[in-house]
């Protein structure tokens, strides 16, 4: 009696199609996770921005009450040196924009290391009594593009001119 060997097909492992489907599903889950993480980071930055605005506004309001005057920084436009200076987060400490920023933080008794969520200095423009009219003071962040005066608009809280995010500080005294 002769034994004849036959080749049997082994059905072990996955087909190429099955592997591609698994890889596609993993990729889709990864993309969804990355989007969720980015949204969480954006919300955290917005929360920090609002908290910092409140802290600075409160300090400015207290300085107005104690000093009895509208201009609390002694500059009027401490942010003017920051206009069209490119990426504000990389300006050296010797730049007039940063010097003005640290000066008004000191006058308001705030930490000079305070920066917006993107690493740029906050920008304070005191306008209340300029031109004899009642103008709002403005407190701004250069926003995610880190540029003051960029020209595009995607403001989160109050957009003044560009991606600058800010608030209007209510009048202290108005003629």
Backbone as JSON, one array per atom type, in Angstrom:
{
  "sequence": "XXXXXXXXXXXXXXXXXXXXXXXXXXXXXXXXXXXXXXXXXXXXXXXXXXXXXXXXXXXXXXXXXXXXXXXXXXXXXXXXXXXXXXXXXXXXXXXXXXXXXXXXXXXXXXXXXXXXXXXXXXXXXXXXXXXXXXXXXXXXXXXXXXXXXXXXXXXXXXXXXXXXXXXXXXXXXXX",
  "N": [[0.83, -1.15, 0.0], [0.56, 2.09, -0.88], [1.34, 5.3, 0.29], [-0.02, 8.34, -0.37], [0.96, 11.62, -0.41], [-0.7, 14.61, 0.16], [-0.97, 18.02, -0.58], [-1.98, 20.31, 1.75], [-3.86, 23.22, 2.21], [-2.98, 25.67, 4.43], [-4.83, 27.51, 6.68], [-3.96, 29.7, 8.31], [-3.39, 32.85, 9.92], [-3.83, 36.26, 8.66], [-5.63, 37.78, 5.98], [-4.55, 39.99, 3.37], [-6.42, 42.02, 2.91], [-7.89, 42.04, 5.31], [-5.91, 42.93, 7.06], [-5.42, 45.5, 6.0], [-7.89, 46.73, 6.51], [-7.92, 46.76, 9.32], [-5.71, 48.44, 9.8], [-6.67, 50.81, 8.64], [-8.85, 51.4, 10.34], [-7.51, 51.8, 12.77], [-6.01, 54.06, 12.05], [-8.1, 55.93, 11.63], [-9.19, 56.11, 14.21], [-6.97, 57.21, 15.5], [-6.77, 59.75, 14.27], [-9.18, 60.91, 15.14], [-8.68, 60.97, 17.89], [-6.49, 62.75, 18.0], [-7.7, 65.13, 17.12], [-9.51, 65.54, 19.21], [-7.72, 65.97, 21.33], [-6.44, 68.32, 20.45], [-8.62, 70.1, 20.48], [-9.14, 70.12, 23.23], [-6.78, 71.29, 24.16], [-7.0, 73.84, 22.97], [-9.28, 74.8, 24.3], [-8.27, 74.91, 26.9], [-6.29, 76.88, 26.59], [-7.9, 79.07, 25.97], [-9.31, 79.3, 28.36], [-7.2, 79.97, 30.1], [-6.48, 82.41, 28.99], [-8.82, 83.96, 29.47], [-8.81, 83.93, 32.29], [-6.37, 85.24, 32.83], [-6.94, 87.75, 31.64], [-8.96, 88.59, 33.37], [-7.53, 88.78, 35.77], [-5.65, 90.8, 35.15], [-7.37, 92.91, 34.47], [-8.68, 93.27, 36.96], [-6.5, 94.07, 38.55], [-5.82, 96.48, 37.24], [-8.17, 97.93, 37.65], [-8.16, 98.14, 40.46], [-5.83, 99.65, 40.77], [-6.65, 102.03, 39.57], [-8.64, 102.84, 41.37], [-7.17, 103.16, 43.76], [-5.19, 105.02, 43.0], [-6.72, 107.04, 41.91], [-6.84, 107.9, 39.29], [-7.12, 107.77, 35.7], [-5.14, 106.82, 33.87], [-3.13, 104.24, 34.44], [-0.72, 103.08, 33.84], [1.12, 104.92, 33.08], [1.93, 105.29, 30.54], [0.03, 105.36, 28.46], [-0.08, 104.28, 25.81], [1.11, 101.55, 26.01], [1.43, 99.41, 24.39], [2.04, 100.23, 21.85], [4.64, 100.07, 20.85], [4.75, 97.5, 20.06], [3.4, 97.01, 17.75], [3.2, 95.58, 14.55], [5.64, 94.1, 14.76], [6.33, 91.57, 14.21], [6.71, 88.18, 15.32], [5.76, 88.25, 18.52], [6.41, 86.68, 20.68], [9.07, 86.06, 20.63], [10.56, 88.32, 20.99], [13.37, 90.14, 22.23], [14.28, 90.83, 25.69], [15.23, 93.39, 25.75], [13.87, 94.84, 23.89], [11.68, 97.56, 23.14], [8.95, 97.06, 23.28], [8.74, 94.88, 25.08], [9.97, 96.01, 27.31], [8.16, 98.12, 27.93], [5.94, 96.52, 28.48], [6.75, 95.02, 30.76], [7.09, 97.16, 32.49], [4.43, 98.18, 32.85], [3.26, 95.94, 33.99], [4.66, 95.8, 36.39], [3.79, 98.23, 37.56], [1.16, 97.58, 38.02], [1.5, 95.7, 39.87], [1.87, 93.0, 39.15], [3.08, 89.75, 38.13], [6.05, 89.77, 36.25], [6.54, 87.74, 34.56], [4.25, 86.96, 33.39], [2.51, 85.82, 30.63], [0.69, 85.49, 27.51], [-1.29, 82.59, 26.43], [0.15, 81.72, 24.22], [2.68, 82.58, 24.52], [3.29, 85.26, 24.1], [3.58, 88.78, 25.04], [0.99, 90.39, 26.97], [-1.11, 93.03, 25.79], [-1.68, 96.35, 26.5], [-3.71, 99.06, 25.98], [-4.31, 102.19, 26.77], [-6.93, 104.24, 26.38], [-8.95, 105.87, 27.35], [-9.46, 108.71, 27.85], [-8.55, 109.92, 25.55], [-8.46, 112.27, 22.94], [-10.61, 113.73, 23.89], [-12.94, 112.33, 23.87], [-15.01, 109.65, 25.1], [-13.37, 106.84, 25.22], [-12.8, 103.34, 25.1], [-10.48, 101.54, 27.15], [-8.16, 99.1, 26.1], [-7.39, 95.67, 26.41], [-5.31, 93.25, 25.23], [-4.43, 90.18, 23.51], [-1.99, 88.92, 21.36], [-2.71, 86.64, 20.11], [-2.98, 83.33, 18.54], [-1.27, 83.52, 16.31], [0.69, 85.16, 17.17], [1.22, 87.76, 16.43], [0.87, 91.21, 16.47], [-1.38, 93.13, 14.91], [-1.95, 91.71, 12.54], [-4.02, 91.4, 10.63], [-5.9, 89.38, 9.92], [-8.94, 87.73, 11.03], [-9.91, 86.0, 13.83], [-10.98, 86.07, 16.38], [-11.45, 85.14, 19.8], [-12.61, 86.16, 22.15], [-12.94, 89.04, 22.04], [-12.45, 90.58, 19.13], [-10.23, 92.87, 17.9], [-8.58, 94.03, 15.76], [-7.12, 92.07, 14.4], [-6.01, 88.75, 14.71], [-5.81, 89.33, 17.22], [-6.8, 88.96, 20.47], [-9.06, 90.13, 22.86], [-10.29, 92.32, 25.51], [-12.61, 94.91, 26.32], [-11.97, 97.42, 28.58], [-14.04, 98.66, 31.05], [-15.24, 102.07, 31.44], [-13.56, 104.29, 33.67], [-13.56, 106.93, 34.36], [-15.36, 109.37, 32.74], [-15.81, 112.18, 30.75]],
  "CA": [[0.0, 0.0, 0.0], [1.34, 3.3, -1.08], [0.73, 6.5, 0.9], [0.14, 9.51, -1.23], [0.91, 12.87, 0.36], [-1.36, 15.72, -0.53], [-0.69, 19.34, 0.0], [-3.16, 20.96, 2.32], [-3.72, 24.67, 2.37], [-3.09, 26.07, 5.82], [-5.59, 28.76, 6.83], [-3.49, 30.42, 9.48], [-3.0, 34.22, 9.61], [-4.83, 37.19, 8.15], [-5.48, 38.16, 4.57], [-4.11, 41.36, 3.15], [-7.6, 42.89, 3.05], [-8.18, 42.17, 6.74], [-4.87, 43.79, 7.64], [-5.66, 46.88, 5.55], [-9.06, 47.25, 7.23], [-7.49, 47.04, 10.7], [-4.85, 49.62, 9.75], [-7.54, 51.96, 8.37], [-9.61, 51.68, 11.56], [-6.55, 52.38, 13.73], [-5.74, 55.41, 11.56], [-9.27, 56.76, 11.89], [-9.25, 56.35, 15.66], [-5.86, 58.12, 15.81], [-7.15, 61.09, 13.83], [-10.21, 61.4, 16.05], [-8.03, 61.26, 19.17], [-5.69, 63.97, 17.83], [-8.64, 66.26, 17.06], [-10.02, 65.74, 20.57], [-6.63, 66.55, 22.13], [-6.27, 69.7, 20.01], [-9.75, 70.87, 21.0], [-8.94, 70.28, 24.67], [-5.7, 72.28, 24.33], [-7.55, 75.15, 22.62], [-10.16, 75.21, 25.4], [-7.4, 75.25, 28.03], [-5.67, 78.17, 26.3], [-8.95, 80.09, 26.09], [-9.57, 79.46, 29.8], [-6.07, 80.72, 30.66], [-6.6, 83.77, 28.48], [-9.88, 84.63, 30.21], [-8.36, 84.1, 33.67], [-5.36, 86.3, 32.83], [-7.63, 89.02, 31.39], [-9.66, 88.97, 34.6], [-6.51, 89.17, 36.73], [-5.09, 92.1, 34.75], [-8.45, 93.88, 34.6], [-8.87, 93.53, 38.39], [-5.35, 94.85, 39.01], [-5.95, 97.83, 36.68], [-9.29, 98.57, 38.34], [-7.7, 98.49, 41.8], [-4.86, 100.75, 40.63], [-7.43, 103.24, 39.31], [-9.3, 103.22, 42.62], [-6.16, 103.62, 44.72], [-4.52, 106.21, 42.48], [-7.7, 108.06, 41.54], [-6.63, 108.41, 37.93], [-7.46, 106.85, 34.61], [-3.93, 106.22, 33.31], [-2.44, 103.52, 35.51], [0.59, 102.58, 33.41], [2.02, 106.04, 32.83], [2.35, 105.24, 29.15], [-1.05, 105.66, 27.53], [-0.11, 103.22, 24.8], [2.27, 100.7, 26.27], [1.53, 98.37, 23.37], [2.34, 100.8, 20.53], [5.95, 99.6, 20.38], [4.6, 96.09, 19.67], [2.66, 96.92, 16.49], [3.94, 95.12, 13.37], [7.0, 93.7, 15.14], [6.49, 90.14, 13.96], [6.38, 87.25, 16.4], [6.01, 88.92, 19.8], [6.89, 85.74, 21.69], [10.52, 85.91, 20.56], [11.24, 89.61, 21.14], [14.3, 90.12, 23.36], [13.89, 91.66, 26.83], [15.7, 94.76, 25.52], [12.98, 95.5, 22.93], [10.81, 98.52, 23.81], [7.66, 96.4, 23.53], [8.87, 94.08, 26.31], [10.25, 96.96, 28.4], [6.87, 98.74, 28.28], [5.09, 95.48, 29.05], [7.19, 94.75, 32.13], [6.83, 98.36, 33.3], [3.04, 98.28, 33.3], [2.99, 94.84, 34.91], [5.19, 96.23, 37.7], [2.9, 99.25, 38.12], [-0.07, 96.91, 38.47], [1.94, 94.7, 40.84], [1.67, 91.66, 38.58], [4.31, 89.06, 37.78], [6.58, 90.15, 34.93], [6.63, 86.54, 33.72], [2.91, 86.7, 32.85], [2.42, 85.84, 29.17], [-0.54, 84.86, 27.0], [-1.09, 81.15, 26.24], [1.04, 81.45, 23.09], [4.01, 83.07, 24.88], [3.47, 86.68, 23.79], [3.14, 89.68, 26.11], [-0.33, 91.0, 26.84], [-0.99, 94.38, 25.25], [-2.62, 97.25, 27.13], [-3.82, 100.35, 25.3], [-5.19, 103.06, 27.57], [-7.5, 105.23, 25.48], [-10.21, 106.39, 27.88], [-9.69, 110.15, 27.7], [-7.89, 110.43, 24.35], [-9.28, 113.02, 21.98], [-11.76, 114.34, 24.53], [-14.08, 111.43, 23.82], [-14.95, 108.48, 25.98], [-12.91, 105.66, 24.5], [-12.47, 102.21, 25.97], [-9.14, 100.99, 27.21], [-8.18, 97.75, 25.55], [-6.41, 94.69, 26.84], [-5.28, 92.32, 24.1], [-3.43, 89.15, 23.29], [-1.71, 88.85, 19.92], [-3.39, 85.45, 19.62], [-2.17, 82.18, 18.15], [-0.23, 83.82, 15.33], [1.69, 85.91, 17.95], [1.54, 89.0, 15.71], [-0.02, 92.32, 16.74], [-1.63, 93.86, 13.67], [-1.79, 90.76, 11.43], [-5.01, 91.65, 9.59], [-6.95, 88.37, 9.79], [-9.84, 87.76, 12.17], [-10.44, 84.76, 14.41], [-11.04, 86.37, 17.8], [-12.2, 84.26, 20.69], [-13.4, 86.93, 23.1], [-13.28, 90.28, 21.35], [-11.42, 90.79, 18.12], [-10.08, 94.3, 17.63], [-8.12, 94.26, 14.39], [-6.62, 90.86, 13.73], [-6.22, 87.61, 15.59], [-5.65, 89.84, 18.57], [-7.93, 88.64, 21.3], [-9.01, 91.09, 23.94], [-11.49, 92.8, 26.18], [-12.69, 96.35, 26.55], [-12.02, 97.72, 30.0], [-15.08, 99.68, 31.24], [-14.81, 103.42, 31.79], [-13.37, 104.66, 35.06], [-14.02, 108.31, 34.41], [-15.64, 109.83, 31.38], [-16.41, 113.52, 30.78]],
  "C": [[0.89, 1.23, 0.0], [0.6, 4.49, -0.46], [1.04, 7.69, -0.01], [-0.02, 10.76, -0.35], [0.22, 13.94, -0.48], [-1.02, 17.02, 0.18], [-2.0, 19.93, 0.5], [-2.85, 22.44, 2.5], [-3.92, 25.0, 3.84], [-3.81, 27.42, 5.89], [-5.21, 29.48, 8.12], [-3.07, 31.82, 9.05], [-4.15, 35.03, 9.04], [-4.58, 37.46, 6.67], [-5.03, 39.61, 4.51], [-5.26, 42.35, 3.36], [-7.92, 43.11, 4.52], [-7.17, 43.08, 7.42], [-5.08, 45.26, 7.25], [-6.85, 47.5, 6.28], [-8.68, 47.61, 8.67], [-6.63, 48.3, 10.74], [-5.68, 50.88, 9.51], [-8.34, 52.36, 9.61], [-8.7, 52.32, 12.61], [-6.22, 53.81, 13.33], [-6.88, 56.36, 11.85], [-9.4, 57.09, 13.37], [-8.15, 57.32, 16.08], [-6.2, 59.55, 15.44], [-8.19, 61.69, 14.77], [-9.62, 61.77, 17.41], [-7.22, 62.55, 19.09], [-6.58, 65.21, 17.79], [-9.17, 66.57, 18.45], [-8.97, 66.39, 21.46], [-6.42, 68.01, 21.74], [-7.39, 70.58, 20.54], [-9.61, 71.11, 22.5], [-7.85, 71.31, 24.95], [-6.21, 73.69, 24.03], [-8.46, 75.67, 23.73], [-9.34, 75.63, 26.62], [-6.74, 76.61, 27.81], [-6.68, 79.3, 26.42], [-9.27, 80.34, 27.56], [-8.46, 80.25, 30.47], [-6.15, 82.18, 30.24], [-7.65, 84.55, 29.27], [-9.47, 84.89, 31.66], [-7.32, 85.21, 33.78], [-5.99, 87.67, 32.59], [-8.31, 89.5, 32.66], [-8.67, 89.46, 35.64], [-5.95, 90.55, 36.4], [-6.14, 93.19, 34.9], [-8.66, 94.26, 36.07], [-7.73, 94.38, 38.94], [-5.42, 96.29, 38.49], [-7.07, 98.6, 37.38], [-8.89, 98.99, 39.75], [-6.71, 99.65, 41.75], [-5.58, 102.06, 40.35], [-8.08, 103.75, 40.59], [-8.31, 103.82, 43.61], [-5.54, 104.94, 44.27], [-5.46, 107.34, 42.11], [-7.48, 108.65, 40.17], [-6.87, 107.32, 36.91], [-6.23, 106.1, 34.11], [-3.14, 105.55, 34.42], [-1.05, 103.04, 35.11], [1.6, 103.7, 33.22], [2.47, 106.12, 31.39], [1.27, 105.69, 28.18], [-1.18, 104.57, 26.47], [1.14, 102.35, 24.98], [2.47, 99.64, 25.2], [1.94, 98.92, 22.0], [3.68, 100.33, 19.97], [5.89, 98.16, 19.88], [3.95, 95.93, 18.3], [3.59, 96.56, 15.34], [5.4, 94.79, 13.66], [7.24, 92.22, 14.91], [6.08, 89.32, 15.16], [6.76, 87.86, 17.75], [6.6, 87.98, 20.85], [8.41, 85.58, 21.68], [11.27, 87.24, 20.66], [12.18, 89.55, 22.34], [13.81, 91.06, 24.48], [14.31, 93.12, 26.66], [14.82, 95.52, 24.54], [11.99, 96.39, 23.69], [9.43, 97.94, 24.12], [7.69, 95.64, 24.85], [9.16, 94.98, 27.5], [8.96, 97.62, 28.87], [5.96, 97.74, 28.99], [5.46, 95.21, 30.51], [6.95, 95.95, 33.04], [5.39, 98.43, 33.76], [2.64, 97.11, 34.18], [3.48, 95.19, 36.32], [4.28, 97.26, 38.35], [1.6, 98.66, 38.63], [0.23, 95.81, 39.49], [1.61, 93.26, 40.41], [3.03, 91.06, 38.22], [4.77, 89.44, 36.38], [6.77, 88.93, 34.03], [5.28, 86.18, 33.1], [2.91, 86.87, 31.33], [1.11, 85.2, 28.74], [-0.26, 83.37, 26.72], [-0.15, 80.78, 25.1], [2.43, 82.03, 23.32], [4.28, 84.52, 24.58], [3.06, 87.54, 24.98], [1.69, 90.12, 25.88], [-0.13, 92.46, 26.45], [-2.09, 95.26, 25.84], [-2.56, 98.6, 26.42], [-4.83, 101.19, 26.06], [-5.66, 104.23, 26.72], [-8.62, 106.06, 26.09], [-10.44, 107.88, 27.62], [-9.0, 110.74, 26.48], [-8.88, 111.16, 23.46], [-10.53, 113.64, 22.57], [-13.0, 113.47, 24.51], [-13.92, 110.31, 24.83], [-14.6, 107.26, 25.13], [-12.58, 104.56, 25.5], [-10.96, 102.0, 26.0], [-9.24, 99.58, 26.67], [-7.07, 96.9, 26.11], [-6.45, 93.57, 25.81], [-4.22, 91.25, 24.26], [-3.22, 89.12, 21.78], [-2.34, 87.6, 19.3], [-2.44, 84.37, 19.16], [-1.08, 82.48, 17.13], [0.88, 84.69, 15.93], [2.06, 87.24, 17.32], [0.47, 90.04, 16.01], [-0.17, 93.12, 15.44], [-1.53, 92.98, 12.44], [-2.81, 90.91, 10.32], [-6.07, 90.59, 9.38], [-7.78, 88.32, 11.08], [-10.25, 86.36, 12.6], [-10.56, 84.9, 15.92], [-11.9, 85.43, 18.6], [-13.12, 85.08, 21.59], [-13.87, 88.23, 22.46], [-12.15, 90.54, 20.38], [-11.39, 92.25, 17.74], [-9.72, 94.51, 16.16], [-7.75, 92.96, 13.7], [-6.97, 89.64, 14.57], [-5.99, 88.04, 17.03], [-6.94, 89.56, 19.33], [-7.91, 89.62, 22.47], [-10.35, 91.4, 24.56], [-11.44, 94.32, 26.22], [-12.8, 96.55, 28.05], [-13.03, 98.85, 30.19], [-14.49, 101.01, 31.69], [-14.61, 103.56, 33.29], [-13.94, 106.06, 35.27], [-14.26, 108.74, 32.98], [-16.35, 111.17, 31.47], [-17.64, 113.58, 29.94]]
}
